């Protein structure tokens, strides 16, 4: 244990952050208090939780509290808590560095002064709220003692790139953060935070719901009164010092829904998430009966960076009768709702529940089911009441919801109506499956879709020509997860979902069918040998060359059999591992295209014409390019193309 003062440099990233923070143009600087109170409240939660197994940690004869002390002459404000505190190592790890992935990218983005305006929002996202103290202070001193330890640590910095560590002289466990305040400056958003009323109003605005008392010692004037309690005009004036509690302390989820303002919900959300933006919506829930629990849930306004990082933590704050027992409990929320934040307070779970037994706790399983149902119902309501807001939500989190169809049979029926897809119906609007079905044409039995990399590729794909001609709508599934989604979805309202690119499709209506059939028979006979030759030239790539029923204007396309893997899926598997199987496709050729007629003539004149091999190569390459794929072996394709270009000049 060192007793001397040790000076350390901030990590480069921390220093950069501090510089930006100090020079930030952000004028809402009062939120520093919200951040420090939030940290203090978390520290009290942690102490209360640790004391469940180690009762000795609880301060004797003291209530858990947050205290604001002002010294107006010295221009200091101190935020005290008697929470868990920090060891010296913890101070170095938590306060001296930012061990968050993504910080570097954020700093790059913020490199310019202009970006500094956005600073607070971004800092919130990276969980470095403590540093916001430097927006209003010239110097910050933190003294802390870890509960259960005998010594305390003092950390001190002027936000200039270095900080010092020394032994502190805190008597009890907990943390005190003393701010040496900058002069009040209205333009810069710095109020006089030594003023009792200014502090009270900031606490009320941002931290009223904190479950521990936030107290301030205040001095009150006391004028001498007579027996009837009337102030004597010439009486003496004395001063009394008393404690004033600034917050109501009522957890937000225990108050009547109508009593809580939107602003209070927003502040509460910020407290539990560290996000500096307002949430996009909140959901209240109270269950009585077999299980008793209360909950307030939030859908954030922005997707977290780790939304698709496998194993990233998620979950709700879990309370057992007002005592927080876990910060991110995933047992109360299915994985496909991992973007939801909030609190669940249950009276049925034991305080000392362990992480291992959580997953098996039947109360939590039941809560998870109900909450999921409630969230999905709320989203359905949003979808019907406020389409614009729903589409914003869908843009951020739709992909995560889709996972629910794949993995969560239980909630599938609630998720499916929430799904939105691009389609051939309207290039600017997404559609639900229900709306698709309502637009289905007479004689159309199935729901058609095409998967591919982008809207422009699938919308121009030869595979859907016949559908468009027939005025059948096609869903454009351009999100990679859609491949998996359709294998689970299978049908909707009794209509099968069918890929436009699979199988030997026939869309012709009954009356037209007979004519079309005989016409096709003719063509099949006419072109049979030509297709046989093309197939032979391409045998490395395709298993068959056949007459198409789905092409109307393009000369060729590639399809797969009904139960084969889609090319999109094949590509994804190949990206995941080079050993993924390669399947041979079917090259469909348009029997009504002039090109095919021309080829037939050439074939009849000279079956060994070398140009036929070039055309086989080109038709195959053409079909590959049409679906946005790369030509596997560009050599032969380019040679064939060059040969034909040379003939044309
Ligand atoms: P965040 O609170 O989002 O993690 P901060 O920069 O505000 O980010 O705080 C960093 C860490 O420092 C906290 O996660 C916590 O571990 C520790 N810390 C901050 N304030 C206190 C406090 N009053 N008591 C105990 N630990 C604290």
XYZ file of C-alpha atoms and ligand atoms in Angstrom:
676
model
C 0.000 0.000 0.000
C 1.634 3.245 -1.015
C 1.245 6.317 1.102
C 2.906 8.761 -1.241
C 0.972 10.656 -3.857
C 1.230 8.971 -7.206
C 0.673 10.893 -10.431
C -0.665 8.971 -13.384
C -1.504 9.821 -16.944
C -4.934 9.203 -18.306
C -5.027 6.809 -21.197
C -4.926 8.657 -24.511
C -8.596 7.929 -25.152
C -9.668 9.165 -21.747
C -7.702 12.345 -22.210
C -9.312 12.967 -25.559
C -12.737 12.430 -24.053
C -12.012 14.808 -21.227
C -10.803 17.497 -23.606
C -13.963 17.205 -25.612
C -16.063 17.214 -22.477
C -14.427 20.317 -21.052
C -14.728 22.234 -24.304
C -18.157 20.912 -25.104
C -20.646 23.434 -26.384
C -23.409 21.478 -24.727
C -25.346 23.861 -22.549
C -27.370 21.406 -20.502
C -24.486 21.024 -18.097
C -26.644 20.450 -15.027
C -26.984 16.787 -15.982
C -23.600 16.163 -14.328
C -25.585 15.924 -11.093
C -27.890 13.290 -12.509
C -24.828 11.239 -13.509
C -23.126 11.467 -10.127
C -26.341 10.726 -8.240
C -26.967 7.805 -10.548
C -23.509 6.398 -9.757
C -24.145 6.909 -6.034
C -27.494 5.154 -6.261
C -25.898 2.211 -8.098
C -23.223 2.020 -5.385
C -25.951 1.849 -2.733
C -27.759 -0.868 -4.682
C -24.537 -2.856 -4.871
C -23.923 -2.513 -1.149
C -27.440 -3.575 -0.298
C -27.084 -6.575 -2.541
C -23.676 -7.606 -1.163
C -25.011 -7.236 2.374
C -27.577 -9.942 1.658
C -24.774 -12.472 1.950
C -22.407 -10.398 4.105
C -24.590 -8.510 6.564
C -21.488 -7.028 8.222
C -21.043 -4.710 5.235
C -24.111 -2.663 6.103
C -23.144 0.559 7.935
C -24.167 0.351 11.541
C -26.683 2.891 12.740
C -26.657 4.666 9.393
C -29.277 4.844 6.746
C -28.221 4.336 3.134
C -28.326 7.792 1.635
C -26.936 10.284 -0.833
C -25.912 13.623 0.576
C -25.206 16.907 -1.139
C -22.941 19.256 0.762
C -22.254 22.766 -0.341
C -19.507 25.084 0.761
C -20.457 28.380 -0.833
C -17.267 30.174 0.228
C -14.966 27.517 -1.135
C -17.332 27.050 -4.119
C -17.467 23.303 -3.690
C -20.259 20.785 -4.022
C -19.773 17.286 -2.637
C -21.907 14.282 -3.488
C -21.551 11.662 -0.756
C -22.849 8.151 -0.633
C -22.351 5.384 1.897
C -22.500 2.692 -0.762
C -20.106 -0.033 -1.858
C -17.128 2.293 -2.524
C -14.042 1.352 -4.512
C -10.648 -0.154 -3.786
C -7.571 1.616 -5.145
C -7.421 -0.803 -8.092
C -11.073 -0.225 -8.820
C -10.525 3.515 -8.865
C -7.758 3.063 -11.432
C -9.884 0.715 -13.533
C -13.190 2.548 -13.286
C -12.244 6.186 -13.088
C -8.824 6.361 -14.745
C -9.632 4.464 -17.907
C -12.383 3.685 -20.325
C -12.337 0.012 -21.001
C -15.093 0.061 -23.551
C -14.914 -1.281 -26.995
C -15.899 1.189 -29.643
C -14.540 4.228 -27.793
C -11.841 4.723 -30.377
C -14.345 4.824 -33.235
C -16.501 7.236 -31.316
C -13.579 9.551 -30.758
C -12.714 9.464 -34.417
C -16.245 10.419 -35.271
C -16.074 13.257 -32.818
C -12.677 14.487 -33.932
C -13.980 17.910 -34.939
C -15.123 20.625 -32.607
C -18.490 20.575 -34.291
C -18.956 17.017 -33.176
C -18.422 18.153 -29.609
C -21.986 19.350 -29.536
C -23.064 15.771 -29.703
C -20.609 14.844 -27.010
C -22.841 14.302 -24.011
C -25.117 11.981 -25.906
C -22.224 9.880 -27.038
C -20.506 9.918 -23.700
C -23.675 8.579 -22.171
C -23.661 5.739 -24.591
C -20.150 4.784 -23.615
C -20.891 4.938 -19.930
C -18.457 7.583 -18.792
C -20.893 9.797 -16.936
C -18.446 10.501 -14.153
C -16.407 12.725 -16.456
C -19.356 15.024 -17.002
C -18.314 16.548 -13.659
C -15.555 18.311 -15.589
C -18.100 20.314 -17.537
C -18.769 22.363 -14.418
C -15.590 21.931 -12.368
C -11.986 23.041 -12.450
C -11.006 20.206 -10.210
C -12.658 16.983 -9.079
C -11.665 15.067 -5.970
C -13.017 11.610 -5.291
C -12.508 9.883 -1.991
C -13.659 6.368 -1.624
C -13.454 3.381 0.659
C -14.584 -0.053 -0.345
C -17.045 -1.628 2.106
C -15.154 -4.228 4.119
C -11.774 -2.511 3.667
C -9.919 -0.340 6.164
C -8.206 2.159 3.925
C -9.513 4.753 1.558
C -8.199 6.273 -1.653
C -8.226 9.844 -2.891
C -8.311 10.535 -6.629
C -7.831 14.057 -7.859
C -7.710 15.637 -11.285
C -8.029 18.926 -13.066
C -9.018 17.118 -16.218
C -5.700 18.046 -17.811
C -4.394 14.639 -18.752
C -3.132 13.492 -15.366
C -4.622 12.452 -12.079
C -3.157 11.757 -8.676
C -3.843 8.936 -6.281
C -3.108 9.089 -2.592
C -4.401 7.665 0.638
C -7.632 9.222 1.720
C -9.036 9.783 5.170
C -12.641 8.693 4.756
C -13.971 7.327 7.958
C -16.642 4.977 6.655
C -17.234 3.033 3.447
C -18.650 4.835 0.462
C -17.656 7.587 -1.918
C -17.528 11.380 -1.866
C -17.072 13.338 -5.051
C -16.099 16.962 -4.464
C -16.400 19.403 -7.329
C -14.491 22.659 -7.309
C -17.072 24.551 -9.267
C -16.435 26.911 -12.134
C -17.999 30.327 -11.824
C -21.646 30.466 -12.781
C -22.010 31.337 -16.459
C -25.494 31.506 -17.848
C -24.389 31.428 -21.493
C -22.384 28.277 -20.947
C -25.243 26.630 -19.031
C -23.419 26.723 -15.704
C -25.770 27.660 -12.924
C -24.709 28.454 -9.408
C -24.720 24.926 -8.065
C -23.957 26.102 -4.566
C -27.457 27.522 -4.478
C -29.871 25.406 -2.474
C -32.819 25.975 -4.816
C -30.843 25.397 -7.956
C -29.728 22.021 -6.606
C -33.179 21.071 -5.450
C -34.688 21.838 -8.797
C -32.063 19.785 -10.671
C -32.561 16.836 -8.310
C -36.335 17.034 -8.659
C -36.110 17.189 -12.409
C -33.721 14.304 -12.982
C -33.470 12.138 -9.901
C -36.749 12.273 -8.031
C -37.359 8.505 -8.374
C -34.017 7.482 -6.864
C -34.888 4.967 -4.169
C -32.560 6.430 -1.543
C -32.959 9.771 0.141
C -30.970 12.555 -1.469
C -30.428 14.923 1.425
C -29.021 18.340 1.814
C -28.094 20.061 5.003
C -29.696 23.489 5.000
C -29.532 26.438 7.345
C -32.830 27.960 8.286
C -33.420 31.302 9.917
C -35.477 31.115 13.112
C -37.108 34.282 14.383
C -38.137 34.591 18.023
C -41.886 34.255 18.563
C -44.254 35.019 21.427
C -46.436 32.479 23.235
C -48.973 32.570 20.427
C -46.357 31.787 17.827
C -46.309 35.312 16.404
C -42.898 36.712 15.380
C -41.671 39.354 17.755
C -40.625 42.451 15.782
C -37.636 43.041 18.041
C -36.968 39.365 18.709
C -33.687 37.542 18.170
C -32.832 35.669 15.007
C -31.136 32.289 15.413
C -30.186 29.678 12.847
C -30.984 25.994 12.823
C -29.411 23.403 10.621
C -31.679 20.687 9.333
C -31.735 17.930 6.776
C -33.955 18.339 3.804
C -34.791 15.383 1.546
C -34.917 16.585 -2.022
C -36.503 13.597 -3.765
C -39.790 11.751 -3.292
C -37.931 8.393 -3.370
C -40.879 6.561 -4.771
C -39.846 4.015 -7.361
C -41.506 4.988 -10.578
C -43.080 1.584 -11.148
C -44.950 1.738 -7.857
C -46.684 5.006 -8.697
C -50.002 5.157 -10.500
C -49.430 5.257 -14.234
C -51.326 8.520 -14.639
C -49.249 10.176 -11.935
C -45.924 9.770 -13.720
C -45.075 12.308 -16.379
C -43.370 11.416 -19.633
C -40.381 13.440 -18.500
C -40.092 11.356 -15.347
C -40.189 8.149 -17.375
C -37.467 9.546 -19.606
C -35.218 10.458 -16.704
C -35.752 7.084 -15.103
C -34.844 5.386 -18.371
C -31.640 7.394 -18.544
C -30.784 6.454 -14.989
C -31.085 2.715 -15.573
C -29.484 2.616 -19.010
C -26.887 5.363 -19.083
C -28.398 6.401 -22.409
C -28.641 10.183 -22.755
C -31.455 10.111 -25.236
C -35.114 9.739 -24.454
C -36.599 6.300 -25.070
C -39.032 5.912 -27.948
C -41.779 4.416 -25.798
C -42.504 3.023 -22.374
C -44.735 0.165 -21.282
C -46.223 -0.267 -17.824
C -47.283 -3.590 -16.480
C -48.657 -4.806 -13.187
C -49.640 -8.395 -12.449
C -51.601 -9.582 -9.499
C -52.674 -13.088 -8.663
C -50.494 -16.168 -8.986
C -47.459 -14.031 -9.689
C -47.155 -10.536 -8.377
C -44.854 -8.154 -10.098
C -44.657 -4.669 -11.489
C -42.698 -3.562 -14.437
C -41.796 -0.579 -16.517
C -40.232 -1.298 -19.873
C -38.657 0.930 -22.485
C -37.881 0.651 -26.163
C -34.763 2.763 -26.834
C -34.494 5.293 -29.585
C -31.393 3.765 -30.997
C -30.032 0.260 -31.360
C -27.102 -0.480 -29.060
C -23.808 -1.245 -30.774
C -23.709 -4.798 -29.489
C -27.205 -5.733 -30.647
C -25.833 -8.426 -32.919
C -22.774 -9.357 -30.912
C -23.130 -12.930 -29.827
C -23.141 -13.280 -26.052
C -23.601 -9.544 -25.382
C -25.325 -8.940 -22.077
C -28.970 -8.035 -22.102
C -31.922 -8.114 -19.747
C -33.927 -6.089 -17.288
C -33.097 -4.778 -13.854
C -34.498 -7.303 -11.454
C -35.819 -6.184 -8.083
C -37.239 -8.331 -5.330
C -39.565 -6.182 -3.267
C -37.727 -2.934 -4.115
C -34.237 -4.367 -3.615
C -32.231 -4.574 -6.787
C -30.768 -8.045 -7.097
C -29.463 -7.991 -10.635
C -28.650 -5.310 -13.144
C -29.191 -7.233 -16.365
C -31.345 -10.272 -15.825
C -31.907 -12.148 -19.087
C -34.251 -14.724 -17.564
C -37.146 -12.278 -17.730
C -36.895 -11.466 -21.411
C -36.659 -13.678 -24.496
C -33.546 -13.138 -26.571
C -35.436 -11.691 -29.530
C -36.526 -8.794 -27.286
C -32.999 -8.063 -26.087
C -33.282 -4.393 -27.061
C -35.946 -3.801 -24.382
C -34.718 -2.140 -21.189
C -36.449 -1.569 -17.892
C -37.255 -2.911 -14.480
C -39.157 -5.854 -13.065
C -39.969 -5.887 -9.388
C -41.345 -9.181 -8.161
C -42.563 -10.173 -4.736
C -42.199 -13.879 -5.487
C -38.488 -14.308 -5.928
C -36.050 -14.819 -3.083
C -33.515 -12.080 -2.463
C -30.614 -14.483 -2.561
C -31.422 -16.066 -5.898
C -28.291 -17.038 -7.829
C -27.582 -16.600 -11.519
C -27.623 -20.364 -12.008
C -31.064 -20.909 -10.505
C -32.579 -17.878 -12.225
C -33.191 -19.676 -15.489
C -35.158 -22.385 -13.711
C -37.212 -20.106 -11.553
C -40.785 -20.631 -12.644
C -41.881 -17.153 -11.569
C -39.297 -15.624 -13.822
C -40.252 -17.924 -16.699
C -43.828 -16.831 -16.280
C -42.829 -13.175 -16.095
C -40.761 -13.542 -19.259
C -43.755 -14.945 -21.124
C -46.089 -12.213 -19.983
C -43.656 -9.411 -20.634
C -42.960 -10.683 -24.142
C -46.680 -10.830 -24.813
C -47.139 -7.341 -23.461
C -44.291 -5.903 -25.533
C -45.563 -7.579 -28.713
C -49.112 -6.365 -28.074
C -47.836 -2.838 -27.522
C -45.902 -2.994 -30.778
C -49.010 -4.239 -32.586
C -50.916 -1.273 -31.219
C -48.175 1.093 -32.304
C -48.241 -0.471 -35.754
C -51.939 0.252 -36.142
C -52.010 3.641 -34.371
C -48.809 5.337 -35.464
C -47.357 3.842 -38.603
C -44.525 6.329 -38.887
C -43.269 5.619 -35.397
C -43.685 1.905 -35.905
C -41.595 2.033 -39.068
C -38.856 3.841 -37.169
C -38.964 1.088 -34.607
C -38.953 -1.529 -37.358
C -35.876 0.025 -38.968
C -33.961 -0.237 -35.703
C -35.120 -3.510 -34.259
C -37.127 -5.364 -36.913
C -34.256 -7.678 -37.618
C -34.107 -8.767 -33.998
C -37.840 -9.458 -33.921
C -37.471 -11.689 -36.969
C -35.236 -13.948 -34.891
C -38.256 -14.612 -32.718
C -40.031 -16.301 -35.619
C -37.058 -18.547 -36.066
C -36.338 -19.447 -32.464
C -39.454 -18.814 -30.484
C -42.380 -21.002 -31.474
C -44.309 -19.677 -28.518
C -44.427 -16.073 -29.664
C -44.342 -16.694 -33.403
C -48.025 -15.950 -33.936
C -47.691 -12.576 -32.304
C -44.536 -11.655 -34.184
C -45.643 -12.591 -37.700
C -48.220 -9.771 -38.064
C -45.502 -7.306 -36.996
C -43.201 -8.241 -39.857
C -42.712 -5.682 -42.607
C -41.351 -6.422 -46.059
C -40.425 -4.614 -49.198
C -42.470 -5.719 -52.142
C -43.135 -5.140 -55.814
C -46.361 -3.363 -54.890
C -44.845 -0.029 -53.919
C -41.146 0.877 -54.044
C -41.535 3.351 -51.190
C -43.654 1.357 -48.784
C -43.159 -1.713 -46.707
C -45.997 -4.166 -46.415
C -47.308 -6.605 -43.832
C -48.282 -10.108 -44.866
C -51.888 -9.261 -44.097
C -51.870 -6.366 -46.554
C -50.166 -8.545 -49.125
C -52.924 -11.139 -48.806
C -55.600 -8.464 -49.146
C -54.073 -7.496 -52.507
C -53.796 -11.053 -53.838
C -55.304 -11.481 -57.284
C -58.109 -13.764 -58.285
C -56.618 -17.187 -58.896
C -53.470 -16.455 -56.894
C -53.107 -19.094 -54.234
C -49.680 -18.487 -52.810
C -47.590 -15.696 -51.359
C -44.542 -15.190 -53.551
C -41.176 -13.914 -52.490
C -37.715 -13.542 -53.859
C -34.549 -13.321 -51.790
C -31.490 -11.388 -52.842
C -28.920 -8.860 -51.841
C -30.715 -5.639 -52.613
C -33.965 -4.257 -53.795
C -32.545 -3.256 -57.155
C -31.241 -6.759 -57.806
C -34.438 -8.605 -56.912
C -36.751 -6.050 -58.499
C -34.920 -6.503 -61.812
C -34.498 -10.226 -61.548
C -35.697 -12.276 -64.540
C -37.099 -14.731 -61.999
C -40.075 -12.510 -61.250
C -40.953 -11.427 -64.787
C -43.926 -13.733 -65.102
C -45.294 -12.585 -61.728
C -45.099 -8.939 -62.650
C -46.712 -9.638 -66.002
C -49.517 -11.471 -64.239
C -49.770 -8.587 -61.746
C -48.903 -10.874 -58.854
C -47.120 -9.096 -56.033
C -43.704 -10.431 -54.984
C -42.159 -9.821 -51.574
C -38.571 -8.660 -51.775
C -36.592 -10.275 -48.977
C -33.241 -8.540 -48.911
C -32.141 -9.039 -45.324
C -29.838 -12.079 -44.932
C -31.923 -13.338 -41.999
C -34.962 -13.507 -44.278
C -33.605 -16.743 -45.719
C -34.029 -18.353 -42.337
C -37.241 -16.533 -41.660
C -39.051 -17.992 -44.677
C -38.036 -21.512 -43.783
C -39.868 -21.027 -40.467
C -42.749 -18.933 -41.663
C -43.932 -21.398 -44.280
C -47.449 -20.072 -44.518
C -49.663 -17.188 -43.490
C -53.467 -17.287 -43.211
C -53.497 -20.601 -45.036
C -51.398 -19.298 -47.946
C -48.079 -20.970 -48.640
C -45.009 -18.793 -48.965
C -43.288 -19.769 -52.189
C -39.996 -18.685 -53.627
C -40.268 -17.136 -57.072
C -36.937 -18.707 -57.908
C -37.657 -22.293 -56.976
C -39.275 -25.205 -58.757
C -40.950 -25.622 -62.111
C -43.349 -22.773 -61.772
C -46.546 -22.360 -63.788
C -48.638 -19.268 -63.307
C -50.893 -19.551 -66.318
C -54.590 -19.543 -65.601
C -56.783 -22.551 -66.411
C -58.160 -21.299 -69.754
C -54.766 -20.183 -70.914
C -53.185 -23.327 -69.586
C -54.243 -25.629 -72.442
C -52.967 -23.298 -75.162
C -49.777 -22.620 -73.257
C -49.236 -26.327 -72.709
C -49.410 -27.254 -76.347
C -47.254 -24.264 -77.324
C -44.684 -25.352 -74.775
C -44.746 -28.896 -75.980
C -43.898 -27.645 -79.462
C -41.067 -25.546 -78.135
C -39.734 -28.377 -76.042
C -39.574 -30.570 -79.111
C -38.081 -27.816 -81.215
C -35.375 -26.814 -78.788
C -34.766 -30.147 -77.013
C -31.531 -30.938 -78.839
C -30.224 -27.375 -78.608
C -30.824 -27.329 -74.848
C -29.145 -30.720 -74.607
C -26.046 -29.273 -76.258
C -26.046 -26.140 -74.113
C -26.417 -28.373 -71.046
C -23.434 -30.432 -72.140
C -21.291 -27.320 -72.521
C -22.339 -26.177 -69.048
C -22.397 -29.516 -67.278
C -19.833 -28.318 -64.774
C -22.271 -25.647 -63.518
C -25.849 -26.734 -64.176
C -27.740 -29.959 -63.870
C -30.240 -29.145 -66.583
C -31.096 -26.603 -69.277
C -34.846 -26.390 -69.707
C -37.608 -24.327 -71.186
C -38.815 -21.624 -68.823
C -42.355 -20.880 -67.742
C -41.353 -17.871 -65.692
C -39.513 -15.752 -68.236
C -41.294 -13.254 -70.436
C -38.635 -10.809 -71.647
C -35.209 -11.988 -70.494
C -33.482 -14.801 -72.360
C -32.397 -16.897 -69.361
C -32.371 -17.322 -65.606
C -31.088 -19.731 -63.009
C -33.432 -21.601 -60.699
C -33.266 -24.404 -58.193
C -35.575 -27.308 -57.489
C -38.416 -26.796 -55.052
C -36.546 -28.287 -52.094
C -33.024 -27.185 -52.967
C -31.230 -24.509 -51.038
C -31.688 -20.995 -52.368
C -28.575 -19.461 -53.978
C -28.611 -16.726 -51.295
C -28.426 -19.345 -48.576
C -25.698 -21.197 -50.444
C -23.663 -18.009 -50.701
C -24.066 -17.313 -46.996
C -22.969 -20.829 -46.087
C -19.975 -20.521 -48.372
C -19.011 -17.282 -46.666
C -19.156 -19.088 -43.331
C -17.001 -21.993 -44.526
C -15.320 -22.927 -47.804
C -16.421 -26.561 -47.469
C -20.114 -25.721 -47.759
C -21.752 -27.872 -50.435
C -22.110 -26.541 -53.958
C -25.291 -27.433 -55.705
C -25.874 -27.400 -59.417
C -28.639 -25.117 -60.612
C -31.071 -25.264 -63.495
C -30.657 -22.888 -66.420
C -34.073 -21.883 -67.729
C -34.246 -20.466 -71.231
C -37.016 -18.309 -72.644
C -38.505 -20.125 -75.650
C -40.118 -16.965 -77.004
C -36.919 -14.922 -77.077
C -35.425 -14.037 -80.461
C -32.004 -15.013 -79.220
C -33.138 -18.590 -78.691
C -34.683 -18.689 -82.130
C -31.415 -17.395 -83.589
C -29.424 -20.008 -81.735
C -31.733 -22.728 -82.972
C -31.100 -21.653 -86.590
C -27.371 -21.702 -86.028
C -27.677 -25.110 -84.367
C -29.638 -26.489 -87.298
C -27.068 -25.170 -89.795
C -24.042 -26.485 -87.940
C -24.353 -28.427 -84.700
C -20.607 -28.073 -84.115
C -20.580 -24.281 -84.499
C -18.064 -23.102 -81.838
C -20.180 -20.025 -81.246
C -22.806 -22.197 -79.530
C -20.337 -22.920 -76.763
C -19.707 -19.174 -76.364
C -23.436 -18.536 -76.127
C -23.870 -21.233 -73.498
C -21.173 -19.515 -71.474
C -22.783 -16.099 -71.949
C -26.296 -17.213 -71.055
C -25.024 -18.751 -67.854
C -22.987 -15.660 -66.984
C -25.928 -13.423 -67.838
C -28.177 -15.334 -65.441
C -25.576 -15.174 -62.694
C -25.152 -11.418 -63.077
C -28.911 -10.915 -63.101
C -29.159 -12.270 -59.578
C -26.345 -10.061 -58.368
C -23.865 -12.920 -58.131
C -20.296 -12.876 -59.293
C -19.162 -14.937 -62.213
C -17.292 -17.806 -60.603
C -14.750 -18.175 -63.393
C -14.610 -14.963 -65.433
C -12.001 -16.360 -67.902
C -14.263 -18.387 -70.235
C -17.092 -15.840 -69.904
C -14.897 -12.936 -70.911
C -13.372 -14.863 -73.773
C -16.835 -15.686 -75.092
C -17.954 -12.095 -74.644
C -14.903 -10.748 -76.400
C -15.439 -13.144 -79.309
C -19.013 -11.980 -79.768
C -18.143 -8.302 -79.359
C -15.486 -8.686 -82.042
C -18.021 -10.124 -84.436
C -20.374 -7.256 -83.850
C -17.891 -4.431 -84.746
P -20.973 4.234 -15.628
O -21.611 4.669 -14.383
O -21.837 4.385 -16.826
O -20.334 2.868 -15.561
P -19.073 6.283 -14.946
O -17.941 6.911 -15.660
O -20.089 7.225 -14.436
O -19.727 5.237 -15.927
O -18.513 5.422 -13.772
C -17.526 4.433 -14.014
C -17.506 3.407 -12.904
O -16.960 3.966 -11.704
C -18.875 2.899 -12.477
O -19.331 1.866 -13.307
C -18.587 2.403 -11.052
O -18.021 1.109 -11.088
C -17.540 3.373 -10.566
N -18.155 4.432 -9.746
C -18.483 5.680 -10.133
N -19.038 6.370 -9.116
C -19.064 5.537 -8.057
C -19.542 5.626 -6.702
N -20.105 6.736 -6.244
N -19.373 4.543 -5.909
C -18.811 3.412 -6.369
N -18.370 3.243 -7.622
C -18.483 4.283 -8.465
